[in-house]
mmCIF file of C-alpha atoms and ligand atoms in Angstrom:
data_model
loop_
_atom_site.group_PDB
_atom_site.id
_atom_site.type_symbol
_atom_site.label_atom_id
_atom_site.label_comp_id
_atom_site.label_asym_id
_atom_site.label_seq_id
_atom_site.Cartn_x
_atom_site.Cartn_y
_atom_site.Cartn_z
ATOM 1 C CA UNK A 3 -178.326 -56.470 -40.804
ATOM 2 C CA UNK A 4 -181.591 -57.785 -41.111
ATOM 3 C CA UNK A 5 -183.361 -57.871 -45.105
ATOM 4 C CA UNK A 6 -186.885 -58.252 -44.836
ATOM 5 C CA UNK A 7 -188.948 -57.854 -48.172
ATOM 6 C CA UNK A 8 -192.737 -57.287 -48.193
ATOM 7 C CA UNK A 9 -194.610 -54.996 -45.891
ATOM 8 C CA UNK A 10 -195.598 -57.347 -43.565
ATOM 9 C CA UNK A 11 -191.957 -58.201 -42.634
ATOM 10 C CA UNK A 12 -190.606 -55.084 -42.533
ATOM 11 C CA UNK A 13 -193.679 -53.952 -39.971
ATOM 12 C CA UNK A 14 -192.514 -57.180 -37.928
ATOM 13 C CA UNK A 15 -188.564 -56.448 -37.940
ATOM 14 C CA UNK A 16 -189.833 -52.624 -37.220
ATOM 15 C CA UNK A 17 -191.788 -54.680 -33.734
ATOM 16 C CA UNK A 18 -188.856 -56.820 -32.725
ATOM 17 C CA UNK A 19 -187.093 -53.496 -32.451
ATOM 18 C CA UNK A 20 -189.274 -52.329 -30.325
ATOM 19 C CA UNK A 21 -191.647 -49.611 -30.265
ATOM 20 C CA UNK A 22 -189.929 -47.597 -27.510
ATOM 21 C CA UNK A 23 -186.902 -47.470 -29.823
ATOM 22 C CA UNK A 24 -185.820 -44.474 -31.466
ATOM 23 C CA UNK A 25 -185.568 -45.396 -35.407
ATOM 24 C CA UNK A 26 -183.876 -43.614 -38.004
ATOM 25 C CA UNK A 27 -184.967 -44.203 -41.749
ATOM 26 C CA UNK A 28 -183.127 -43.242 -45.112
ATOM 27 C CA UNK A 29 -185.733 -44.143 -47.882
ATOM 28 C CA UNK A 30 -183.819 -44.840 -50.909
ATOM 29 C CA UNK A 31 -183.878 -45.763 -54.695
ATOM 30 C CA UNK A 32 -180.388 -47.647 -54.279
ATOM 31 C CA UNK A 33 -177.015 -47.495 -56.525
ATOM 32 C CA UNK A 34 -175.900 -46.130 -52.954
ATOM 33 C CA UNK A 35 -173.412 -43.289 -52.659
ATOM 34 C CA UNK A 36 -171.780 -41.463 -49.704
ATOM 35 C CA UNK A 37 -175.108 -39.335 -49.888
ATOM 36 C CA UNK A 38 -176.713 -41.878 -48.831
ATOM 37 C CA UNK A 39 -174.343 -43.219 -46.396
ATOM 38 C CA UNK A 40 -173.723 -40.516 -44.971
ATOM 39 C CA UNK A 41 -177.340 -40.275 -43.905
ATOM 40 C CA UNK A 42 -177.611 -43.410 -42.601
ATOM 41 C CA UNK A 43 -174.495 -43.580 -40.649
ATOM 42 C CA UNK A 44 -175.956 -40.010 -38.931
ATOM 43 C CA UNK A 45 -179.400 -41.758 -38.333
ATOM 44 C CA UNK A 46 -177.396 -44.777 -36.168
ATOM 45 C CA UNK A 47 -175.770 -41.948 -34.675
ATOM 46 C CA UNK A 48 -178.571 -39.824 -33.666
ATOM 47 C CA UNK A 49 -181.200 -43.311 -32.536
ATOM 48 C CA UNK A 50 -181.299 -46.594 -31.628
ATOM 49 C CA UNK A 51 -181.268 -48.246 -34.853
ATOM 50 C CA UNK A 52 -181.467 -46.907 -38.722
ATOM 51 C CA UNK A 53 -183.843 -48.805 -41.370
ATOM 52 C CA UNK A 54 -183.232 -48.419 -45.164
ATOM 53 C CA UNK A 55 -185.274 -49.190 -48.278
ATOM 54 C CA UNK A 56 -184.183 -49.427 -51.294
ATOM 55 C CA UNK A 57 -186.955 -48.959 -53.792
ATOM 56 C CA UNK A 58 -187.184 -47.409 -57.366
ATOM 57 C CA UNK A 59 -190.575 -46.348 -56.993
ATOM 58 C CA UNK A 60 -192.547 -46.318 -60.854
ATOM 59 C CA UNK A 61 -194.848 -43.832 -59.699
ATOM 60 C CA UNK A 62 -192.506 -40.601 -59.297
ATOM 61 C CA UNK A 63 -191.262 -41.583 -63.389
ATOM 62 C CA UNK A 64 -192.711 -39.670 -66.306
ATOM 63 C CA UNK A 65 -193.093 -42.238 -69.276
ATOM 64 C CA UNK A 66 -190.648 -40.885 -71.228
ATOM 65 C CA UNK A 67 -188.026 -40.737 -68.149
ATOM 66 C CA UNK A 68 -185.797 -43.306 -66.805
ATOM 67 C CA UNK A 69 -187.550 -45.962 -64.554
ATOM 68 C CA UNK A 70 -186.131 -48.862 -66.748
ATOM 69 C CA UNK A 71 -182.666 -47.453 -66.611
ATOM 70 C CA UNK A 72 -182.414 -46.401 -63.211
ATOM 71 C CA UNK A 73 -178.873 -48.235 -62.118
ATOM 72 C CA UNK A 74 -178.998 -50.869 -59.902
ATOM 73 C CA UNK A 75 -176.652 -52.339 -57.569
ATOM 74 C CA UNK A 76 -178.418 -54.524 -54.842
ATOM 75 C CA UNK A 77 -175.363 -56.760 -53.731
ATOM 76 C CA UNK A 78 -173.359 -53.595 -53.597
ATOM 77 C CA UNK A 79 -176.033 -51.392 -51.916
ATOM 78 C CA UNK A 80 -176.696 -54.183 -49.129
ATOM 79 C CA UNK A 81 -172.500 -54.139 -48.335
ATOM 80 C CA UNK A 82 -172.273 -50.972 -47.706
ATOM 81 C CA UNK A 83 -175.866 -50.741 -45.830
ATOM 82 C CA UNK A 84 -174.156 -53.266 -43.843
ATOM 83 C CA UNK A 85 -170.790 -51.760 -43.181
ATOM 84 C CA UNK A 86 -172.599 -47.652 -42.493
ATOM 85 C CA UNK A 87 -174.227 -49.938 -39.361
ATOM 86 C CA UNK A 88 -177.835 -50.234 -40.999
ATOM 87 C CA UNK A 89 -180.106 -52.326 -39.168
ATOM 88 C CA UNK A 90 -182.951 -53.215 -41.699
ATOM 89 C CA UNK A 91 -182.843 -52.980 -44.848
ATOM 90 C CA UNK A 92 -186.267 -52.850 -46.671
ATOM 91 C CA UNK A 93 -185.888 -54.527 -50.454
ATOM 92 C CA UNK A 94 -190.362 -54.152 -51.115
ATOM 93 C CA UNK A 95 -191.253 -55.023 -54.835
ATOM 94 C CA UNK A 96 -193.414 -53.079 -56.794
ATOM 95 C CA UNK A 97 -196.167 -55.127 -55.627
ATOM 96 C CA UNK A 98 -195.746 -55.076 -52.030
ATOM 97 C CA UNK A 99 -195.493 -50.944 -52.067
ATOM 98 C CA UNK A 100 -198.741 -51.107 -54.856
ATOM 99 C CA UNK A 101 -200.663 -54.180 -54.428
ATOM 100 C CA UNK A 102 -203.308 -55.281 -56.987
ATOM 101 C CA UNK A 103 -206.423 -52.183 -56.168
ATOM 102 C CA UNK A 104 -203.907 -50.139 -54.777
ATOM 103 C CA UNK A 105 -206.058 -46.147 -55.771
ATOM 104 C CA UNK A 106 -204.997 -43.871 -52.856
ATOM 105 C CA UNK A 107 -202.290 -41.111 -53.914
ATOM 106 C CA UNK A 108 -201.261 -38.285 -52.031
ATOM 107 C CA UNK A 109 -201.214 -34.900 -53.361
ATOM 108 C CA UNK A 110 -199.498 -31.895 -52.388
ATOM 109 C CA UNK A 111 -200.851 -28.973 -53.331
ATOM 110 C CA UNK A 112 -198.893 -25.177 -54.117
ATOM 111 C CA UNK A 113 -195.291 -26.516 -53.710
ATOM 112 C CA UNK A 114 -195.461 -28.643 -55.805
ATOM 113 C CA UNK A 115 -196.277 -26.493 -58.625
ATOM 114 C CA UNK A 116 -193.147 -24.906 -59.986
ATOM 115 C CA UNK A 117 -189.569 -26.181 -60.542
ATOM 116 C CA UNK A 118 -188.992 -29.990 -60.318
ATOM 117 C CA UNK A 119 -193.183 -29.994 -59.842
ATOM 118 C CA UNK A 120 -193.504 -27.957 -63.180
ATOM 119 C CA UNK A 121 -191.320 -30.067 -65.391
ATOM 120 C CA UNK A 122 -191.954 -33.501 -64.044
ATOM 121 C CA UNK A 123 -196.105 -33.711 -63.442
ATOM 122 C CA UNK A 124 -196.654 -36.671 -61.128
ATOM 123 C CA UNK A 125 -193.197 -36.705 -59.639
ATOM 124 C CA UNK A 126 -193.737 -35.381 -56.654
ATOM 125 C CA UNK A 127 -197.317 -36.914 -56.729
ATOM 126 C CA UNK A 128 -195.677 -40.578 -56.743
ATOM 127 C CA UNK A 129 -192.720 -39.213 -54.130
ATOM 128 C CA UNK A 130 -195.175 -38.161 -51.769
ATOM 129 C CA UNK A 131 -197.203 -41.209 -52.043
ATOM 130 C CA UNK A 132 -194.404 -43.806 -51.784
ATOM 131 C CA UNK A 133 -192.770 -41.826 -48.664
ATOM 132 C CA UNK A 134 -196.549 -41.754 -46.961
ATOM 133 C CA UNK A 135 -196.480 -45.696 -47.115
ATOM 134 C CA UNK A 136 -192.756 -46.120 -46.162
ATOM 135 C CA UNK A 137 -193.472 -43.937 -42.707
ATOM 136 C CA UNK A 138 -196.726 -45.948 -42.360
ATOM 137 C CA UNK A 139 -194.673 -49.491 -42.334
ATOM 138 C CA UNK A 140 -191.426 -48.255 -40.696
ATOM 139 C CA UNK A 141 -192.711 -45.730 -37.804
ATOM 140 C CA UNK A 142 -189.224 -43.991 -37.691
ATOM 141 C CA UNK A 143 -188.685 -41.696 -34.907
ATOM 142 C CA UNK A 144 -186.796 -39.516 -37.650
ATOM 143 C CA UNK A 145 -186.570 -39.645 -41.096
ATOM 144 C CA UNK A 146 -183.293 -38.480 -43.257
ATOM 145 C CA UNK A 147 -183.451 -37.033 -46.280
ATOM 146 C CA UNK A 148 -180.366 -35.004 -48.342
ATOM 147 C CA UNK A 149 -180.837 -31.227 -49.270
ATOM 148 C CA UNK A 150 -179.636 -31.950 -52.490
ATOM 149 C CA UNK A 151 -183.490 -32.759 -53.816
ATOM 150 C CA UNK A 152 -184.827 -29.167 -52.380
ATOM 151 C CA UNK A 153 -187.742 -29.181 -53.641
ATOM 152 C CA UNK A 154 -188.542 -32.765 -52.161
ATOM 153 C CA UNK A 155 -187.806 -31.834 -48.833
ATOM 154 C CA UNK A 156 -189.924 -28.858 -48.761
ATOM 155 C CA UNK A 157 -192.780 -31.363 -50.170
ATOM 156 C CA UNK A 158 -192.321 -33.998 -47.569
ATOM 157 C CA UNK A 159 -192.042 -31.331 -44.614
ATOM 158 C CA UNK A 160 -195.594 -29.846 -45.934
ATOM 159 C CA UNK A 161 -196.886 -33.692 -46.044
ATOM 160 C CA UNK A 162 -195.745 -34.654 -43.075
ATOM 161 C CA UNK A 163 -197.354 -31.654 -40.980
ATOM 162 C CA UNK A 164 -200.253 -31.705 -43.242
ATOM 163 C CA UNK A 165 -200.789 -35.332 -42.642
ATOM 164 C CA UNK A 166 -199.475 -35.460 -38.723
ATOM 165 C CA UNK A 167 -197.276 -38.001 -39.323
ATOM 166 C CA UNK A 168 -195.163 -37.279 -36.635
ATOM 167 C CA UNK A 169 -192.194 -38.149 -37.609
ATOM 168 C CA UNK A 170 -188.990 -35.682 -37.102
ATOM 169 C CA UNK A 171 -187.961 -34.463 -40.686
ATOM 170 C CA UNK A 172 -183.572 -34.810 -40.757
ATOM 171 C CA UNK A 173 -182.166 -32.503 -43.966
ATOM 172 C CA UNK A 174 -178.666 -33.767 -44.298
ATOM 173 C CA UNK A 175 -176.169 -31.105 -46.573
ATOM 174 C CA UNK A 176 -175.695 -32.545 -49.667
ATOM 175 C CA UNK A 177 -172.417 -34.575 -49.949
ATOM 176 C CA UNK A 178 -169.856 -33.686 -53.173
ATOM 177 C CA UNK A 179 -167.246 -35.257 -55.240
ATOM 178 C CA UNK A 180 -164.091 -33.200 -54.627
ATOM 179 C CA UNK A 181 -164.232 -31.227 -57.530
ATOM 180 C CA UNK A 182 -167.856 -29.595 -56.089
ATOM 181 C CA UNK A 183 -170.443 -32.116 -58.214
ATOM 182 C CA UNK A 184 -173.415 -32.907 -55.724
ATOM 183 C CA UNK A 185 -173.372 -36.705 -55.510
ATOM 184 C CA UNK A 186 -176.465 -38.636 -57.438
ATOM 185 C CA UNK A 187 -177.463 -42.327 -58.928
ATOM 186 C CA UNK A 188 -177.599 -40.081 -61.955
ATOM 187 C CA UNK A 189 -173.772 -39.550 -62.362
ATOM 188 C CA UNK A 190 -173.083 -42.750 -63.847
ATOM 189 C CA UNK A 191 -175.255 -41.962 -66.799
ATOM 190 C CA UNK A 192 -172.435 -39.543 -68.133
ATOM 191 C CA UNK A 193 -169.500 -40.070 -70.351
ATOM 192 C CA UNK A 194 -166.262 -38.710 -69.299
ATOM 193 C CA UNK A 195 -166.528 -34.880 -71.107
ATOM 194 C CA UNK A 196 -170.245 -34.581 -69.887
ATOM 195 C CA UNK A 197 -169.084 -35.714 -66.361
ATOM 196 C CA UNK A 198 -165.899 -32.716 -66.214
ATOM 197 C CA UNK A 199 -168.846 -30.301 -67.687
ATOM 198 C CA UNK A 200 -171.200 -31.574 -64.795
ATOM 199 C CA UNK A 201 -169.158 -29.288 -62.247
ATOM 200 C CA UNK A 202 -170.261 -26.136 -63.546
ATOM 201 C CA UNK A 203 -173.826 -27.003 -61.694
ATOM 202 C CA UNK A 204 -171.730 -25.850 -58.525
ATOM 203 C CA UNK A 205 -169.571 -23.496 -59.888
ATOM 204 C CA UNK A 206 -172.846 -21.399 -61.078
ATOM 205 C CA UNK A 207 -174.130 -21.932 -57.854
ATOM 206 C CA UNK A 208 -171.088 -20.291 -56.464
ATOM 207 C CA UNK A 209 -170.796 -17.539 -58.523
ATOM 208 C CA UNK A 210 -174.263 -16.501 -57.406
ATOM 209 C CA UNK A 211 -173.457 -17.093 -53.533
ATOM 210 C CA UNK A 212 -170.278 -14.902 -54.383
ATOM 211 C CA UNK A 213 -172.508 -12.255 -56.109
ATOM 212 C CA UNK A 214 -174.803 -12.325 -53.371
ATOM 213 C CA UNK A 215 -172.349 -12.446 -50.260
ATOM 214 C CA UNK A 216 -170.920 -9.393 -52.175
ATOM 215 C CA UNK A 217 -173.867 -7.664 -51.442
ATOM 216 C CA UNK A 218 -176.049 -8.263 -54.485
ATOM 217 C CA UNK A 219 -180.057 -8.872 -53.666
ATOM 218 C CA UNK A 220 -181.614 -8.126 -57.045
ATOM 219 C CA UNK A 221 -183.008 -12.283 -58.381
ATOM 220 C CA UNK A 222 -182.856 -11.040 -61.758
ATOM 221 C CA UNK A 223 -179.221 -10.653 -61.790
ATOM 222 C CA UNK A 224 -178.750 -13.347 -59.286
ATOM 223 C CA UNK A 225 -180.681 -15.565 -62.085
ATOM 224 C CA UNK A 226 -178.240 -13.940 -65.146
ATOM 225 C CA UNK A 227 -175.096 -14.623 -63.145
ATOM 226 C CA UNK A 228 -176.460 -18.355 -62.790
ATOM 227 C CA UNK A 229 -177.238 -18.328 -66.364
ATOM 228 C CA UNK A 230 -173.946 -16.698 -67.808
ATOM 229 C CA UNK A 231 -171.943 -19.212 -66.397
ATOM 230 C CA UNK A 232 -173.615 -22.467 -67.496
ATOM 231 C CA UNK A 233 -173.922 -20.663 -71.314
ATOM 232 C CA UNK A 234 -169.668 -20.932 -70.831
ATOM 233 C CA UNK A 235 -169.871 -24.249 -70.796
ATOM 234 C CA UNK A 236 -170.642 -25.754 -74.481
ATOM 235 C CA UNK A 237 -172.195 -29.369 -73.206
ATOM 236 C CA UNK A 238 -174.872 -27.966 -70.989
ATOM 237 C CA UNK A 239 -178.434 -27.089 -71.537
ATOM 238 C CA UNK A 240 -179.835 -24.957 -68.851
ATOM 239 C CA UNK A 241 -183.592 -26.458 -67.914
ATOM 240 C CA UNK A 242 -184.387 -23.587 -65.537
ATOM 241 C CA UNK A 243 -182.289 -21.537 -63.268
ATOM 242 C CA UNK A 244 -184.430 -19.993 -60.053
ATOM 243 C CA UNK A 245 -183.984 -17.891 -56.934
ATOM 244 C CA UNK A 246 -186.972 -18.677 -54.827
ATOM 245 C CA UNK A 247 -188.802 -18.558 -51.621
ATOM 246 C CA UNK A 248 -187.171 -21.470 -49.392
ATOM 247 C CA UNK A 249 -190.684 -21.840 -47.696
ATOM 248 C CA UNK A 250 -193.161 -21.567 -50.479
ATOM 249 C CA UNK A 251 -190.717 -21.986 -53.309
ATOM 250 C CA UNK A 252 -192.311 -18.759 -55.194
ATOM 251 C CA UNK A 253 -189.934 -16.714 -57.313
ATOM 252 C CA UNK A 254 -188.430 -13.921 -55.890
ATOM 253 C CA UNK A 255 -188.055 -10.542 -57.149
ATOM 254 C CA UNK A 256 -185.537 -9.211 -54.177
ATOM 255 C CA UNK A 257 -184.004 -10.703 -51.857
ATOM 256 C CA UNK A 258 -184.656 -10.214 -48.460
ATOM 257 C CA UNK A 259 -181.904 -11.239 -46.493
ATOM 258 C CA UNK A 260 -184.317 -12.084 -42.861
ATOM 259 C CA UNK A 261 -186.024 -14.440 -44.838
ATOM 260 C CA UNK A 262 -182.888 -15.618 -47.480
ATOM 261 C CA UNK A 263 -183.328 -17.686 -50.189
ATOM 262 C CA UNK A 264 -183.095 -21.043 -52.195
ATOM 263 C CA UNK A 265 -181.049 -20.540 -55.411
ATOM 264 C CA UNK A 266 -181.677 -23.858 -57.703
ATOM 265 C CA UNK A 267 -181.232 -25.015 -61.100
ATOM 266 C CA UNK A 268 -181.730 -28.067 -63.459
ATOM 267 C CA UNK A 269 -179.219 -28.589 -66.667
ATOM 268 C CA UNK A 270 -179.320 -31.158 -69.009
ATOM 269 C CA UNK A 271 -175.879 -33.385 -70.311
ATOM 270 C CA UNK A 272 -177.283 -34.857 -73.251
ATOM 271 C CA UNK A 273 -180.173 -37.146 -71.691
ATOM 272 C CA UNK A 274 -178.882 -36.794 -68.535
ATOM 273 C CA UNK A 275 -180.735 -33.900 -66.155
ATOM 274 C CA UNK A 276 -178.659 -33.047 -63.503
ATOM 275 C CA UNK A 277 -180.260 -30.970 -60.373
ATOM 276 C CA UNK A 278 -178.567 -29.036 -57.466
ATOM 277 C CA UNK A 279 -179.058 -26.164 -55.047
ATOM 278 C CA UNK A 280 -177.909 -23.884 -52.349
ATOM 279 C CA UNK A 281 -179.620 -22.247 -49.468
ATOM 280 C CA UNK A 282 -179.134 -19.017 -48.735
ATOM 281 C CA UNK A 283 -179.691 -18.875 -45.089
ATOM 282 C CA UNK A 284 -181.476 -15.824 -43.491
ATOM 283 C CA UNK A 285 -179.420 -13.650 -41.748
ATOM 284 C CA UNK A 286 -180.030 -11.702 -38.545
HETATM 285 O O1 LIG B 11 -184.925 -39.163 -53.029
HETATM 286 C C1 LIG B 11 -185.192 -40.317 -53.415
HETATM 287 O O2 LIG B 11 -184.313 -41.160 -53.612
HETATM 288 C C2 LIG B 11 -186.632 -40.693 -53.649
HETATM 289 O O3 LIG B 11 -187.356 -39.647 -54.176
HETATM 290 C C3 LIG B 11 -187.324 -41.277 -52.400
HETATM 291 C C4 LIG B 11 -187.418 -40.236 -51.288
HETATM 292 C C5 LIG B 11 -186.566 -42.488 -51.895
HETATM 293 C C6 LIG B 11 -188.753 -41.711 -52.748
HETATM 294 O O4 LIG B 11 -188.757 -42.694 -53.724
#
C-alpha cells in the first residue's frame, strides 16, 4: 500500500494507476472500524484499485464540538488499510486540503437545512467542501460512503449531480456491533453504562420499523413510538427524533408507502451525540 501525503502526490499515485483504471475511494476521518473496512474491502471488490484518506477535516466542526478530541489511530488505521487490500492511502494535513488563501466553500442548499444541517451550521458546509476537493485529487470511478450518516449521503448525491462530478455514488448499509449499535469513531467516547444505554438508538429504530411493518403510516405516532422508547432509558437525551422524506429530507405527515421513508434520530450520552437511521424502502 502506497502512503502519499500532500495533494500533489496523491494526484501522482492516482496517474501511476492509471487513468483507464476503475478506482474506488472511502474518504475517511480515521480511528477505522469495520464500517469503514467494510467499504473499502467492497470498493477493491467492485474496481481496480481502492484509495483511502484519512483526514479529520476542521471545517465540518462547530467550535464548541470535538475537532481536538476526535480519536486518532494512524499506525492502527494504516494496518488494517493495508490488510482490507487498500491501495493508497491519502494522510493530507490541514494545509495541503486548505492551503494559505484557500476561500472557495461549497454550499448545499435545502437539504441541508434540517436535522444534522439544523443542529450543526457549517457541518455539512465543511463536508461538502472537503469531499469536492478529495474527488478533485483522487478521480475515483466510485466513491463509498456508509448509510449510517443519512443525511450526508443525501448531501453528497445532490453535490455531486449538482456539480457533475461524475463520480458513481456507493451507499454501503451501515455495519453494527452485535448487540444492534451502528458502528462510529464516536463509540469510544463512552463509559461502560453509557455504551449498554447506546443500543436503545436501534432498538427505537426497531420499534418504529415494527410499528410501521404492522401497518402503521401516521409520522406522528411513528415519531412517539421513537420517542417513548429512548424516554425508558434514564442515560439518554433525545436531540431530535424524525420521519422524513428520504429525497428531500422534509418531515412527513403520512407515510406513503410508494415513496417510503427515512426514520432518524440523534441522542445525546452525556457529551457524546450519537446518530443513526433506517430506511424505509418504498414498496410496490
Ligand atoms: O463521514 C465522514 O467520515 C466524513 O464526514 C467525511 C465524508 C470523510 C468528510 O470529512
Amino acid at each position: 500500500m502506497k502512503v502519499v501525503r500532500t495533494r500533489g502526490e496523491c494526484a501522482q499515485a492516482r496517474a501511476e494507476l492509471g487513468l483507464g483504471t476503475t478506482v474506488g475511494f472511502v474518504p475517511t476521518m480515521g480511528y477505522l472500524h469495520e464500517g469503514h473496512l467494510s467499504l473499502v474491502r467492497r470498493a477493491k471488490t467492485e474496481c481496480a484499485a481502492a484509495v483511502a484518506s484519512i483526514f479529520v477535516n476542521p471545517t465540518q466542526f462547530g467550535p464548541t464540538e470535538d475537532l481536538s478530541t476526535y480519536p486518532r489511530d494512524l499506525d492502527g488505521d494504516l494496518a488494517v488499510l493495508e490488510q482490507a487490500g487498500c491501495d493508497v492511502a491519502w494522510l493530507p494535513e490541514v494545509a495541503d486540503i486548505y492551503p494559505p488563501g484557500f476561500s472557495t466553500f461549497v454550499d448545499v442548499e435545502g437539504v441541508t437545512a434540517v436535522l444534522e444541517g439544523a443542529r450543526r451550521p457549517g457541518h455539512f458546509r465543511g463536508v461538502a467542501t472537503v469531499v469536492a476537493i478529495l474527488l478533485n485529487v483522487v478521480r475515483p470511478t466510485r466513491a463509498y460512503f456508509g448509510q449510517k450518516d443519512a443525511q450526508q449521503t443525501v448531501v453528497l448525491r445532490r453535490m455531486i449531480e449538482d456539480l457533475a462530478l461524475g463520480v458513481d455514488m456507493v451507499v454501503a448499509p451501515t455495519v453494527r456491533e452485535p448487540d444492534g449499535l451502528a458502528m462510529s469513531s464516536r463509540n469510544s467516547y463512552l463509559d461502560p453504562a453509557q455504551r449498554a444505554a447506546a443500543v436503545v438508538l436501534h432498538r427505537a429504530l426497531q420499534a418504529t420499523r415494527t410499528a410501521y411493518a404492522g401497518g402503521e403510516r401516521d409520522a406522528d405516532r411513528l415519531r412517539t413510538a421513537m420517542t417513548e422508547v429512548i424516554a425508558g432509558e434514564p442515560l439518554a437525551e433525545p436531540d431530535y427524533v424524525s420521519v422524513a422524506d428520504p429525497d428531500s429530507l422534509a418531515e412527513l405527515a403520512t407515510i406513503d408507502p410508494a415513496r417510503g421513508a427515512l426514520l432518524s434520530l440523534a441522542v445525546r450520552f452525556g457529551r457524546t451525540r450519537l446518530i443513526d437511521n433506517v430506511v424505509l424502502p418504498p414498496s410496490r
